[in-house]
Each structure stands twice: as C-alpha cells, then as structure tokens.
Amino acid sequence: MNSRPAPFDELDRKIITSLMANARTSFAEIGAAVGLSSTAVKRRVDRLRETGVITGFTATVQPAALGWRTEAYVEVYCEGAAPPRRLAEVVRNHPEITAAMTVTGGADALLHVRARDVDHFEEVLERIRIEPFIRKTISVMVLSHLLPESPEAGATQVAPE
C-alpha cells in the first residue's frame, strides 16, 4: 500500500481558495463551483486536513468588538543570539501578542501586539522588555488597515480582562 499523500492538484487549489474566502461555504456550493459532488469535495477536504494542508477553520472578527482597540508591531532586539525557541517561550506568555516571527535585518523578531488601549499596550511592552535577553524594542502603532479584508485586520481571541 502506498503511504504517500495524494498529489495536490488544481481542484484542491480551487477548494482551498473557496474555503479561504469563506470557510462556511458548503461542500455542495464548492462542488458546484469546481465540478465535483459534495461527497467528493468532503473527501478532498478530509484528505487536505489529514495531510496538514488545511490546518483549521476560524472566524475573523473586528478586533474592536472584542476589546482590542490598539494595535502595534514591535521589533525586538536581543543581546547575543537569542534562540527562536526561547523567544517563542516568551511570546506565548503574553496573550496580547497575536503573531510573532524571527526576521532578517537589524531586529531579531517582530511581534504583532493588540491591546485594549495605549496604557495596556505600554504595560505589555514593559512586560516584554523585562526579559533579561531583550536589549531594546522599537514600536510602530497601526493607524488603519489599508487592506481591511486581510487576516491581519481581524482578531482571533478576546482581549484579556
């Protein structure tokens, strides 16, 4: 028996595109759009989930509705070479950090932070800066989203109390 995953083809791309546009689209609607039965679409979606191509389904919510009224990107500069694993441990301790990645250039990492207000953001920033290996941070506040339909414009969690 062959244990390799089935090839990822153009129909899979169309199905994924449809789900990314609206994860609530029914298998019947997707099937009608791509020329498959709803059962065939379900089988493909199940396979794409099992192989890790589709990692989940989410709802995009206006951040302000959840209490996130302030948003910023924070460049993090570390003393020496801070391993990504250590940076990941730190950012997991801050629910206000909605995305974090290591980057090229001068900074070691870039954090996407959402907060209730500027005072809350300042408190989050101070909690980040207290880490002994963090040398400095540079923050950029978001004023507006030029692509409001982008994932970055939405929120995935409720603001902490």
Coordinates of N, CA and C in Angstrom, one line a residue:
M1 N 0.8 -1.2 0.0 CA 0.0 0.0 0.0 C 0.9 1.2 0.0
N2 N 0.5 2.2 -0.8 CA 1.3 3.5 -0.9 C 0.9 4.4 0.2
S3 N 1.9 4.9 1.0 CA 1.6 5.8 2.2 C 1.8 7.2 1.8
R4 N 2.2 7.5 0.6 CA 2.4 8.9 0.2 C 1.1 9.6 0.1
P5 N 1.0 10.9 0.5 CA -0.3 11.6 0.3 C -0.6 11.8 -1.2
A6 N -1.9 11.8 -1.5 CA -2.3 12.1 -2.9 C -1.8 13.4 -3.4
P7 N -1.5 13.5 -4.6 CA -1.0 14.8 -5.1 C -1.9 16.0 -4.9
F8 N -1.4 17.1 -4.7 CA -2.1 18.4 -4.6 C -2.4 18.9 -6.0
D9 N -3.6 18.9 -6.4 CA -3.9 19.3 -7.8 C -4.7 20.6 -7.9
E10 N -5.1 21.0 -9.1 CA -5.8 22.2 -9.3 C -7.2 22.3 -8.6
L11 N -7.9 21.1 -8.6 CA -9.1 21.1 -7.9 C -8.9 21.3 -6.4
D12 N -7.9 20.8 -5.8 CA -7.5 21.1 -4.4 C -7.3 22.6 -4.2
R13 N -6.6 23.2 -5.1 CA -6.4 24.7 -5.0 C -7.7 25.4 -5.1
K14 N -8.6 25.0 -6.0 CA -9.9 25.7 -6.1 C -10.7 25.5 -4.8
I15 N -10.6 24.3 -4.2 CA -11.4 24.1 -3.0 C -10.8 24.9 -1.8
I16 N -9.5 25.0 -1.7 CA -8.8 25.8 -0.7 C -9.1 27.3 -0.9
T17 N -9.1 27.7 -2.1 CA -9.4 29.1 -2.4 C -10.8 29.5 -1.9
S18 N -11.7 28.6 -2.2 CA -13.1 28.8 -1.8 C -13.2 28.8 -0.3
L19 N -12.6 27.9 0.4 CA -12.6 27.8 1.9 C -12.0 29.0 2.5
M20 N -10.9 29.5 1.9 CA -10.2 30.7 2.4 C -11.1 31.9 2.3
A21 N -11.8 32.0 1.2 CA -12.7 33.2 1.0 C -13.9 33.1 2.0
N22 N -14.4 31.9 2.3 CA -15.5 31.7 3.2 C -15.5 30.3 3.7
A23 N -15.0 30.1 4.9 CA -14.8 28.7 5.5 C -16.2 28.1 5.7
R24 N -17.3 28.8 5.7 CA -18.6 28.3 5.9 C -19.3 27.9 4.6
T25 N -18.6 28.0 3.5 CA -19.2 27.6 2.2 C -19.4 26.1 2.3
S26 N -20.6 25.7 1.9 CA -20.9 24.2 1.9 C -20.2 23.4 0.9
F27 N -20.0 22.1 1.2 CA -19.4 21.3 0.2 C -20.2 21.3 -1.1
A28 N -21.5 21.4 -1.0 CA -22.3 21.4 -2.3 C -22.0 22.6 -3.1
E29 N -21.9 23.8 -2.4 CA -21.6 25.0 -3.1 C -20.2 25.0 -3.8
I30 N -19.2 24.4 -3.0 CA -17.9 24.3 -3.6 C -17.9 23.3 -4.7
G31 N -18.6 22.2 -4.6 CA -18.7 21.2 -5.6 C -19.3 21.8 -6.9
A32 N -20.3 22.6 -6.8 CA -20.9 23.2 -8.0 C -19.9 24.1 -8.6
A33 N -19.1 24.8 -7.9 CA -18.2 25.8 -8.5 C -17.0 25.1 -9.1
V34 N -16.6 23.9 -8.6 CA -15.4 23.3 -9.1 C -15.7 22.0 -10.0
G35 N -17.0 21.6 -10.1 CA -17.3 20.5 -10.9 C -17.2 19.1 -10.2
L36 N -17.5 19.1 -8.9 CA -17.4 17.8 -8.2 C -18.7 17.7 -7.3
S37 N -18.9 16.5 -6.9 CA -20.1 16.3 -6.0 C -19.7 16.7 -4.6
S38 N -20.7 17.0 -3.8 CA -20.3 17.4 -2.4 C -19.6 16.3 -1.6
T39 N -19.9 15.1 -1.9 CA -19.1 13.9 -1.3 C -17.7 14.0 -1.7
A40 N -17.4 14.2 -3.0 CA -16.0 14.3 -3.5 C -15.3 15.4 -2.8
V41 N -15.9 16.6 -2.7 CA -15.3 17.7 -2.0 C -15.0 17.4 -0.6
K42 N -15.9 16.8 0.1 CA -15.7 16.4 1.5 C -14.5 15.5 1.6
R43 N -14.4 14.5 0.7 CA -13.3 13.6 0.8 C -11.9 14.3 0.6
R44 N -11.9 15.3 -0.3 CA -10.7 16.1 -0.6 C -10.4 16.9 0.6
V45 N -11.4 17.6 1.2 CA -11.2 18.4 2.4 C -10.6 17.6 3.5
D46 N -11.2 16.4 3.7 CA -10.7 15.5 4.8 C -9.3 15.1 4.6
R47 N -8.9 14.8 3.3 CA -7.5 14.5 3.0 C -6.6 15.7 3.2
L48 N -7.1 16.8 2.8 CA -6.2 18.0 3.0 C -6.0 18.4 4.5
R49 N -7.0 18.0 5.3 CA -6.9 18.2 6.8 C -5.9 17.2 7.3
E50 N -6.1 15.9 6.9 CA -5.3 14.8 7.4 C -3.8 15.0 7.1
T51 N -3.5 15.6 5.9 CA -2.1 15.8 5.5 C -1.5 17.1 5.9
G52 N -2.4 17.9 6.7 CA -1.8 19.2 7.2 C -1.8 20.3 6.3
V53 N -2.4 20.2 5.1 CA -2.5 21.3 4.2 C -3.5 22.3 4.7
I54 N -4.7 21.9 5.2 CA -5.7 22.7 5.9 C -5.4 22.5 7.4
T55 N -5.1 23.5 8.1 CA -4.7 23.4 9.5 C -5.9 23.8 10.4
G56 N -7.0 24.3 9.9 CA -8.1 24.7 10.8 C -9.0 25.7 10.1
F57 N -10.1 26.0 10.8 CA -11.1 26.9 10.3 C -11.3 27.9 11.4
T58 N -11.4 29.2 11.0 CA -11.5 30.3 12.0 C -12.6 31.3 11.6
A59 N -13.0 32.1 12.5 CA -13.8 33.2 12.2 C -13.0 34.5 12.4
T60 N -13.2 35.4 11.5 CA -12.5 36.7 11.5 C -13.4 37.7 12.1
V61 N -13.0 38.4 13.2 CA -13.8 39.3 14.0 C -13.2 40.6 14.0
Q62 N -14.0 41.7 14.0 CA -13.5 43.0 14.2 C -12.8 43.1 15.6
P63 N -11.5 43.4 15.6 CA -10.8 43.4 16.9 C -11.4 44.4 17.9
A64 N -11.9 45.5 17.5 CA -12.6 46.5 18.5 C -13.8 45.8 19.2
A65 N -14.5 45.0 18.5 CA -15.7 44.3 19.1 C -15.2 43.4 20.2
L66 N -14.0 42.9 20.2 CA -13.5 42.1 21.3 C -12.7 42.8 22.3
G67 N -12.6 44.1 22.2 CA -11.9 44.9 23.2 C -10.5 45.3 22.8
W68 N -10.0 44.9 21.6 CA -8.7 45.2 21.1 C -8.8 46.5 20.3
R69 N -8.5 47.6 20.9 CA -8.7 48.9 20.2 C -7.3 49.5 19.8
T70 N -6.2 48.9 20.3 CA -4.9 49.4 20.0 C -4.1 48.3 19.4
E71 N -3.3 48.6 18.3 CA -2.5 47.6 17.6 C -1.2 48.2 17.3
A72 N -0.2 47.3 17.4 CA 1.2 47.8 17.1 C 2.0 46.6 16.6
Y73 N 3.1 46.9 15.9 CA 4.2 46.0 15.6 C 5.4 46.4 16.4
V74 N 6.0 45.4 17.0 CA 7.2 45.7 17.9 C 8.4 44.9 17.4
E75 N 9.4 45.6 17.0 CA 10.7 45.0 16.7 C 11.4 44.7 18.0
V76 N 12.0 43.5 18.1 CA 12.7 43.1 19.3 C 14.1 42.8 18.9
Y77 N 15.0 43.4 19.7 CA 16.5 43.3 19.5 C 17.0 42.6 20.8
C78 N 17.7 41.5 20.6 CA 18.2 40.7 21.7 C 19.7 40.9 21.9
E79 N 20.1 40.6 23.2 CA 21.6 40.5 23.5 C 22.1 39.2 23.0
G80 N 23.1 39.2 22.2 CA 23.7 38.0 21.7 C 22.7 37.3 20.7
A81 N 22.8 36.0 20.7 CA 21.9 35.2 19.8 C 20.9 34.5 20.6
A82 N 19.7 35.1 20.7 CA 18.6 34.5 21.4 C 18.0 33.5 20.5
P83 N 18.0 32.2 20.9 CA 17.4 31.2 20.1 C 15.9 31.4 19.9
P84 N 15.4 31.1 18.7 CA 13.9 31.2 18.4 C 13.1 30.5 19.4
R85 N 13.6 29.4 19.9 CA 12.8 28.6 20.9 C 12.6 29.4 22.2
R86 N 13.6 30.1 22.6 CA 13.5 31.0 23.8 C 12.5 32.1 23.6
L87 N 12.6 32.8 22.4 CA 11.7 33.8 22.0 C 10.3 33.3 22.0
A88 N 10.1 32.1 21.5 CA 8.7 31.6 21.4 C 8.2 31.4 22.8
E89 N 9.0 30.9 23.7 CA 8.5 30.7 25.1 C 8.0 32.1 25.7
V90 N 8.8 33.1 25.4 CA 8.4 34.4 26.0 C 7.1 34.9 25.4
V91 N 7.0 34.9 24.1 CA 5.8 35.4 23.5 C 4.5 34.6 23.8
R92 N 4.7 33.4 24.1 CA 3.5 32.6 24.5 C 2.9 33.0 25.8
N93 N 3.7 33.7 26.6 CA 3.3 34.2 27.9 C 2.5 35.5 27.9
H94 N 2.3 36.0 26.7 CA 1.6 37.3 26.5 C 0.5 37.1 25.5
P95 N -0.8 37.0 26.1 CA -1.9 36.8 25.2 C -2.1 37.9 24.2
E96 N -1.6 39.1 24.5 CA -1.7 40.3 23.6 C -0.9 40.1 22.3
I97 N 0.1 39.2 22.3 CA 0.9 39.0 21.1 C 0.1 38.0 20.2
T98 N -0.4 38.5 19.1 CA -1.2 37.7 18.2 C -0.4 37.0 17.1
A99 N 0.8 37.5 16.9 CA 1.7 36.9 15.9 C 3.2 37.2 16.3
A100 N 4.1 36.3 16.0 CA 5.5 36.6 16.3 C 6.3 35.8 15.3
M101 N 7.4 36.4 14.9 CA 8.3 35.7 13.9 C 9.7 36.2 14.1
T102 N 10.6 35.4 13.8 CA 12.0 35.8 13.7 C 12.1 36.5 12.3
V103 N 13.0 37.5 12.1 CA 13.1 38.2 10.9 C 14.6 38.5 10.5
T104 N 14.8 38.8 9.3 CA 16.1 39.3 8.9 C 16.2 40.8 9.1
G105 N 17.4 41.3 9.0 CA 17.6 42.7 9.2 C 18.2 43.0 10.6
G106 N 18.0 44.2 11.1 CA 18.5 44.6 12.4 C 17.9 43.9 13.5
A107 N 16.5 43.8 13.5 CA 15.8 43.2 14.6 C 15.9 41.7 14.6
D108 N 15.7 41.1 15.7 CA 15.7 39.6 15.8 C 14.4 39.0 15.7
A109 N 13.4 39.8 16.1 CA 12.0 39.3 16.0 C 11.0 40.4 15.7
L110 N 9.9 40.1 15.2 CA 8.8 41.1 15.0 C 7.5 40.5 15.7
L111 N 6.9 41.3 16.5 CA 5.7 40.9 17.2 C 4.5 41.8 16.8
H112 N 3.4 41.1 16.6 CA 2.1 41.8 16.4 C 1.4 41.9 17.7
V113 N 1.1 43.0 18.2 CA 0.5 43.2 19.5 C -0.8 43.9 19.4
R114 N -1.8 43.4 20.1 CA -3.1 44.0 20.2 C -3.4 44.3 21.7
A115 N -3.9 45.4 22.0 CA -4.2 45.8 23.4 C -5.5 46.6 23.5
R116 N -6.0 46.7 24.7 CA -7.3 47.4 24.9 C -7.1 48.9 24.5
D117 N -6.0 49.5 25.0 CA -5.7 50.9 24.8 C -4.2 51.2 24.9
V118 N -3.8 52.4 24.8 CA -2.4 52.7 24.8 C -1.7 52.3 26.2
D119 N -2.4 52.6 27.3 CA -1.9 52.2 28.6 C -1.7 50.7 28.7
H120 N -2.6 49.9 28.2 CA -2.5 48.5 28.2 C -1.3 48.1 27.3
F121 N -1.2 48.7 26.1 CA 0.0 48.4 25.2 C 1.3 48.7 25.9
E122 N 1.4 49.8 26.6 CA 2.6 50.2 27.3 C 2.9 49.1 28.4
E123 N 1.9 48.7 29.1 CA 2.1 47.6 30.1 C 2.7 46.3 29.5
V124 N 2.1 46.0 28.3 CA 2.6 44.8 27.6 C 4.0 45.0 27.2
L125 N 4.3 46.1 26.6 CA 5.7 46.4 26.2 C 6.7 46.3 27.4
E126 N 6.3 46.8 28.5 CA 7.2 46.7 29.7 C 7.4 45.3 30.1
R127 N 6.3 44.4 30.0 CA 6.5 43.0 30.3 C 7.4 42.3 29.4
I128 N 7.4 42.7 28.1 CA 8.3 42.2 27.1 C 9.7 42.6 27.4
R129 N 9.9 43.9 27.7 CA 11.3 44.5 27.9 C 11.9 43.9 29.1
I130 N 11.2 43.4 30.1 CA 11.8 42.9 31.3 C 12.6 41.6 31.1
E131 N 12.4 41.0 30.0 CA 13.1 39.7 29.8 C 14.6 40.1 29.7
P132 N 15.5 39.3 30.4 CA 16.9 39.7 30.5 C 17.7 39.7 29.2
F133 N 17.2 38.9 28.2 CA 18.0 38.9 26.9 C 17.5 39.9 25.9
I134 N 16.5 40.7 26.2 CA 16.0 41.7 25.3 C 16.7 43.0 25.6
R135 N 17.4 43.5 24.5 CA 18.2 44.7 24.6 C 17.4 45.9 24.4
K136 N 16.5 45.9 23.4 CA 15.6 47.1 23.1 C 14.5 46.6 22.2
T137 N 13.5 47.5 22.2 CA 12.3 47.3 21.3 C 12.1 48.6 20.5
I138 N 11.5 48.5 19.4 CA 11.0 49.6 18.6 C 9.6 49.3 18.2
S139 N 8.7 50.2 18.5 CA 7.3 50.0 18.3 C 6.7 50.9 17.2
V140 N 5.8 50.4 16.4 CA 5.1 51.1 15.4 C 3.6 50.9 15.6
M141 N 2.9 52.0 15.9 CA 1.5 51.8 16.1 C 0.7 51.8 14.8
V142 N -0.3 51.0 14.7 CA -1.1 50.9 13.5 C -2.2 51.9 13.6
L143 N -2.3 52.7 12.5 CA -3.4 53.7 12.5 C -4.6 53.2 11.8
S144 N -4.4 52.5 10.6 CA -5.6 52.0 9.9 C -5.1 50.9 9.0
H145 N -6.0 50.0 8.6 CA -5.6 48.9 7.7 C -6.0 49.3 6.3
L146 N -5.0 49.2 5.4 CA -5.3 49.6 4.0 C -5.9 48.4 3.3
L147 N -5.8 47.2 3.8 CA -6.4 46.0 3.2 C -7.3 45.5 4.4
P148 N -8.5 46.0 4.6 CA -9.3 45.6 5.7 C -9.8 44.1 5.7
E149 N -9.7 43.5 4.5 CA -10.1 42.1 4.4 C -9.0 41.1 4.7
S150 N -7.8 41.7 5.0 CA -6.6 40.8 5.2 C -6.7 40.1 6.6
P151 N -6.1 39.0 6.8 CA -6.2 38.3 8.1 C -5.6 39.2 9.2
E152 N -4.6 40.0 8.9 CA -4.0 40.9 9.9 C -5.0 41.9 10.5
A153 N -6.1 42.2 9.7 CA -7.1 43.2 10.2 C -8.1 42.5 11.1
G154 N -8.1 41.2 11.2 CA -9.0 40.5 12.1 C -8.4 40.1 13.4
A155 N -9.2 39.6 14.3 CA -8.7 39.1 15.6 C -9.1 37.7 15.8
T156 N -8.4 36.9 16.6 CA -8.7 35.5 16.9 C -9.0 35.2 18.3
Q157 N -8.8 36.2 19.2 CA -9.1 36.0 20.6 C -9.7 37.2 21.3
V158 N -10.3 37.0 22.4 CA -10.9 38.1 23.2 C -9.8 38.8 24.0
A159 N -9.9 40.1 24.2 CA -8.9 40.8 25.0 C -9.0 40.3 26.4
P160 N -7.8 40.1 27.1 CA -7.8 39.7 28.5 C -8.4 40.7 29.4
E161 N -9.0 40.3 30.5 CA -9.6 41.3 31.4 C -8.5 42.1 32.1

